[in-house]
Amino acid sequence: MKKKIIITGGKGKFASYFKKYSKKYNIKFPDKNKMNILNRSNLSKYLNANKPDYIIHNAALSRPMSLHEKDIIQSINKNIIGTCNIVTESSKRKIKLIYFSSNYVYPCKKGNYKETNALLPKNNYAWSKLGGECAVQMYKNSLILRLSVTEKPFAYKNAYTNVKSSFIYHSEAASIVMKLLDQIGVINIGGKNQSIFQFAKKSNKNVKPIKHNSKIALVPKNSSLNLTKLKSILKLS
Ligand SMILES: NC(=O)c1ccc[n+]([C@@H]2O[C@H](COP(=O)([O-])OP(=O)(O)OC[C@H]3O[C@@H](n4cnc5c(N)ncnc54)[C@H](OP(=O)(O)O)[C@@H]3O)[C@@H](O)[C@H]2O)c1
């Protein structure tokens, strides 16, 4: 029998890249009307009716990052309290939980961050993702993925030459996630460490190089990831 997966925030951008795995798995993509992470009784009903083997917790307040500075209530509710609700409901039913965190939970100064490095979010989006991680860490049947993901083609007109990341595209990230479903702990997911401009120009020929003004604190300067753990797991599987 096919394993059952529920992807919270099922109408979100990242969630859409998991549709193609529906042949191998029985995947449900509930939106917030069907499965609202802020409503415990609604959550409970949906989980009792569907009995998943895995929850991929994708629902969140995501972009723009500035929204998390302007509206902390929404950010706290969706990303911290919503995640706490998912953890408690998963733990009651012993459902394997996979949580989408972010590379921005690292200090984003020197880059090449390993899963065991100290964390120090630079902005409220990153604090909200780390807030979610705290609850997930307490539930041992879980996997925290610190992702560096963006859209293909690169969606912006300008890209920073002096900001480094480990971006990969959603479709590549989704394919990696599906190989990690039975892992536990924390795993970084991303690609090559490079400037945003170097990455962006490969999928968007019109993108213009610009320099980041370091006074704007919201953009983390070097959020690149060390992928040694991911690479060794993928070789083994
Ligand atoms: N995009 C990236 O670069 C990136 C990088 C690293 C990690 N992530 C993480 O990946 C996840 C998905 O990101 P995304 O870019 O795909 O965001 P997205 O398109 O905004 O998807 C998030 C989904 O969550 C839903 N949602 C909001 N409140 C909800 C609630 N109370 N109950 C149930 N669903 C709710 C949203 O529905 P409505 O739109 O109807 O409110 C939306 O469909 C997030 O956890 C994000 O932090 C993203």
PDB file of N, CA, C and O in Angstrom, residues 140-164:
ATOM      1  N   LYS A 140      10.947  13.713  18.786  1.00  0.00           N
ATOM      2  CA  LYS A 140      12.094  13.022  18.186  1.00  0.00           C
ATOM      3  C   LYS A 140      11.768  12.339  16.848  1.00  0.00           C
ATOM      4  O   LYS A 140      12.681  12.064  16.069  1.00  0.00           O
ATOM      5  N   ASN A 141      10.493  12.090  16.582  1.00  0.00           N
ATOM      6  CA  ASN A 141      10.134  11.469  15.302  1.00  0.00           C
ATOM      7  C   ASN A 141       9.956  12.570  14.248  1.00  0.00           C
ATOM      8  O   ASN A 141       8.897  12.704  13.621  1.00  0.00           O
ATOM      9  N   SER A 142      11.028  13.358  14.077  1.00  0.00           N
ATOM     10  CA  SER A 142      10.901  14.532  13.206  1.00  0.00           C
ATOM     11  C   SER A 142      12.192  14.789  12.444  1.00  0.00           C
ATOM     12  O   SER A 142      13.265  14.304  12.821  1.00  0.00           O
ATOM     13  N   LEU A 143      12.040  15.588  11.406  1.00  0.00           N
ATOM     14  CA  LEU A 143      13.177  15.994  10.586  1.00  0.00           C
ATOM     15  C   LEU A 143      13.040  17.497  10.306  1.00  0.00           C
ATOM     16  O   LEU A 143      11.989  17.940   9.815  1.00  0.00           O
ATOM     17  N   ILE A 144      14.092  18.233  10.622  1.00  0.00           N
ATOM     18  CA  ILE A 144      14.120  19.680  10.345  1.00  0.00           C
ATOM     19  C   ILE A 144      15.013  19.900   9.129  1.00  0.00           C
ATOM     20  O   ILE A 144      16.177  19.487   9.135  1.00  0.00           O
ATOM     21  N   LEU A 145      14.454  20.527   8.107  1.00  0.00           N
ATOM     22  CA  LEU A 145      15.236  20.795   6.897  1.00  0.00           C
ATOM     23  C   LEU A 145      15.504  22.294   6.809  1.00  0.00           C
ATOM     24  O   LEU A 145      14.556  23.091   6.778  1.00  0.00           O
ATOM     25  N   ARG A 146      16.779  22.654   6.813  1.00  0.00           N
ATOM     26  CA  ARG A 146      17.141  24.080   6.677  1.00  0.00           C
ATOM     27  C   ARG A 146      17.445  24.323   5.212  1.00  0.00           C
ATOM     28  O   ARG A 146      18.505  23.954   4.700  1.00  0.00           O
ATOM     29  N   LEU A 147      16.469  24.941   4.557  1.00  0.00           N
ATOM     30  CA  LEU A 147      16.488  25.036   3.087  1.00  0.00           C
ATOM     31  C   LEU A 147      16.935  26.410   2.593  1.00  0.00           C
ATOM     32  O   LEU A 147      16.566  27.435   3.160  1.00  0.00           O
ATOM     33  N   SER A 148      17.668  26.372   1.472  1.00  0.00           N
ATOM     34  CA  SER A 148      18.001  27.597   0.747  1.00  0.00           C
ATOM     35  C   SER A 148      17.402  27.426  -0.653  1.00  0.00           C
ATOM     36  O   SER A 148      18.008  26.805  -1.525  1.00  0.00           O
ATOM     37  N   VAL A 149      16.198  27.940  -0.813  1.00  0.00           N
ATOM     38  CA  VAL A 149      15.418  27.634  -2.029  1.00  0.00           C
ATOM     39  C   VAL A 149      14.902  28.910  -2.681  1.00  0.00           C
ATOM     40  O   VAL A 149      14.538  29.856  -1.980  1.00  0.00           O
ATOM     41  N   THR A 150      14.850  28.898  -4.014  1.00  0.00           N
ATOM     42  CA  THR A 150      14.214  30.031  -4.707  1.00  0.00           C
ATOM     43  C   THR A 150      13.568  29.576  -6.015  1.00  0.00           C
ATOM     44  O   THR A 150      13.655  28.412  -6.381  1.00  0.00           O
ATOM     45  N   GLU A 151      12.927  30.561  -6.678  1.00  0.00           N
ATOM     46  CA  GLU A 151      12.157  30.221  -7.884  1.00  0.00           C
ATOM     47  C   GLU A 151      13.011  30.182  -9.147  1.00  0.00           C
ATOM     48  O   GLU A 151      13.973  30.930  -9.263  1.00  0.00           O
ATOM     49  N   LYS A 152      12.573  29.341 -10.104  1.00  0.00           N
ATOM     50  CA  LYS A 152      13.230  29.260 -11.415  1.00  0.00           C
ATOM     51  C   LYS A 152      12.239  29.707 -12.484  1.00  0.00           C
ATOM     52  O   LYS A 152      11.126  29.188 -12.496  1.00  0.00           O
ATOM     53  N   PRO A 153      12.607  30.643 -13.396  1.00  0.00           N
ATOM     54  CA  PRO A 153      13.867  31.389 -13.404  1.00  0.00           C
ATOM     55  C   PRO A 153      13.925  32.372 -12.241  1.00  0.00           C
ATOM     56  O   PRO A 153      12.890  32.727 -11.678  1.00  0.00           O
ATOM     57  N   PHE A 154      15.135  32.809 -11.899  1.00  0.00           N
ATOM     58  CA  PHE A 154      15.324  33.766 -10.808  1.00  0.00           C
ATOM     59  C   PHE A 154      14.350  34.925 -11.015  1.00  0.00           C
ATOM     60  O   PHE A 154      14.270  35.518 -12.093  1.00  0.00           O
ATOM     61  N   ALA A 155      13.579  35.238  -9.959  1.00  0.00           N
ATOM     62  CA  ALA A 155      12.382  36.064 -10.151  1.00  0.00           C
ATOM     63  C   ALA A 155      12.602  37.577 -10.067  1.00  0.00           C
ATOM     64  O   ALA A 155      11.685  38.335 -10.345  1.00  0.00           O
ATOM     65  N   TYR A 156      13.809  38.008  -9.715  1.00  0.00           N
ATOM     66  CA  TYR A 156      14.001  39.445  -9.496  1.00  0.00           C
ATOM     67  C   TYR A 156      14.819  40.074 -10.630  1.00  0.00           C
ATOM     68  O   TYR A 156      15.560  39.387 -11.332  1.00  0.00           O
ATOM     69  N   LYS A 157      14.680  41.418 -10.797  1.00  0.00           N
ATOM     70  CA  LYS A 157      15.405  42.126 -11.861  1.00  0.00           C
ATOM     71  C   LYS A 157      16.880  42.265 -11.522  1.00  0.00           C
ATOM     72  O   LYS A 157      17.733  42.299 -12.399  1.00  0.00           O
ATOM     73  N   ASN A 158      17.162  42.410 -10.219  1.00  0.00           N
ATOM     74  CA  ASN A 158      18.534  42.629  -9.761  1.00  0.00           C
ATOM     75  C   ASN A 158      18.970  41.509  -8.831  1.00  0.00           C
ATOM     76  O   ASN A 158      18.131  40.917  -8.143  1.00  0.00           O
ATOM     77  N   ALA A 159      20.290  41.235  -8.822  1.00  0.00           N
ATOM     78  CA  ALA A 159      20.794  40.205  -7.896  1.00  0.00           C
ATOM     79  C   ALA A 159      22.106  40.712  -7.292  1.00  0.00           C
ATOM     80  O   ALA A 159      22.938  41.329  -7.986  1.00  0.00           O
ATOM     81  N   TYR A 160      22.287  40.435  -6.007  1.00  0.00           N
ATOM     82  CA  TYR A 160      23.463  40.935  -5.294  1.00  0.00           C
ATOM     83  C   TYR A 160      24.733  40.172  -5.683  1.00  0.00           C
ATOM     84  O   TYR A 160      24.747  38.943  -5.750  1.00  0.00           O
ATOM     85  N   THR A 161      25.794  40.958  -5.892  1.00  0.00           N
ATOM     86  CA  THR A 161      27.104  40.342  -6.188  1.00  0.00           C
ATOM     87  C   THR A 161      27.876  40.077  -4.896  1.00  0.00           C
ATOM     88  O   THR A 161      28.819  39.290  -4.888  1.00  0.00           O
ATOM     89  N   ASN A 162      27.487  40.765  -3.822  1.00  0.00           N
ATOM     90  CA  ASN A 162      28.238  40.646  -2.561  1.00  0.00           C
ATOM     91  C   ASN A 162      27.424  39.965  -1.453  1.00  0.00           C
ATOM     92  O   ASN A 162      27.668  40.183  -0.272  1.00  0.00           O
ATOM     93  N   VAL A 163      26.415  39.192  -1.852  1.00  0.00           N
ATOM     94  CA  VAL A 163      25.645  38.393  -0.882  1.00  0.00           C
ATOM     95  C   VAL A 163      25.729  36.939  -1.325  1.00  0.00           C
ATOM     96  O   VAL A 163      25.459  36.623  -2.487  1.00  0.00           O
ATOM     97  N   LYS A 164      26.132  36.062  -0.393  1.00  0.00           N
ATOM     98  CA  LYS A 164      26.289  34.642  -0.758  1.00  0.00           C
ATOM     99  C   LYS A 164      25.181  33.786  -0.178  1.00  0.00           C
ATOM    100  O   LYS A 164      24.706  34.041   0.940  1.00  0.00           O
TER     101      LYS A 164
END
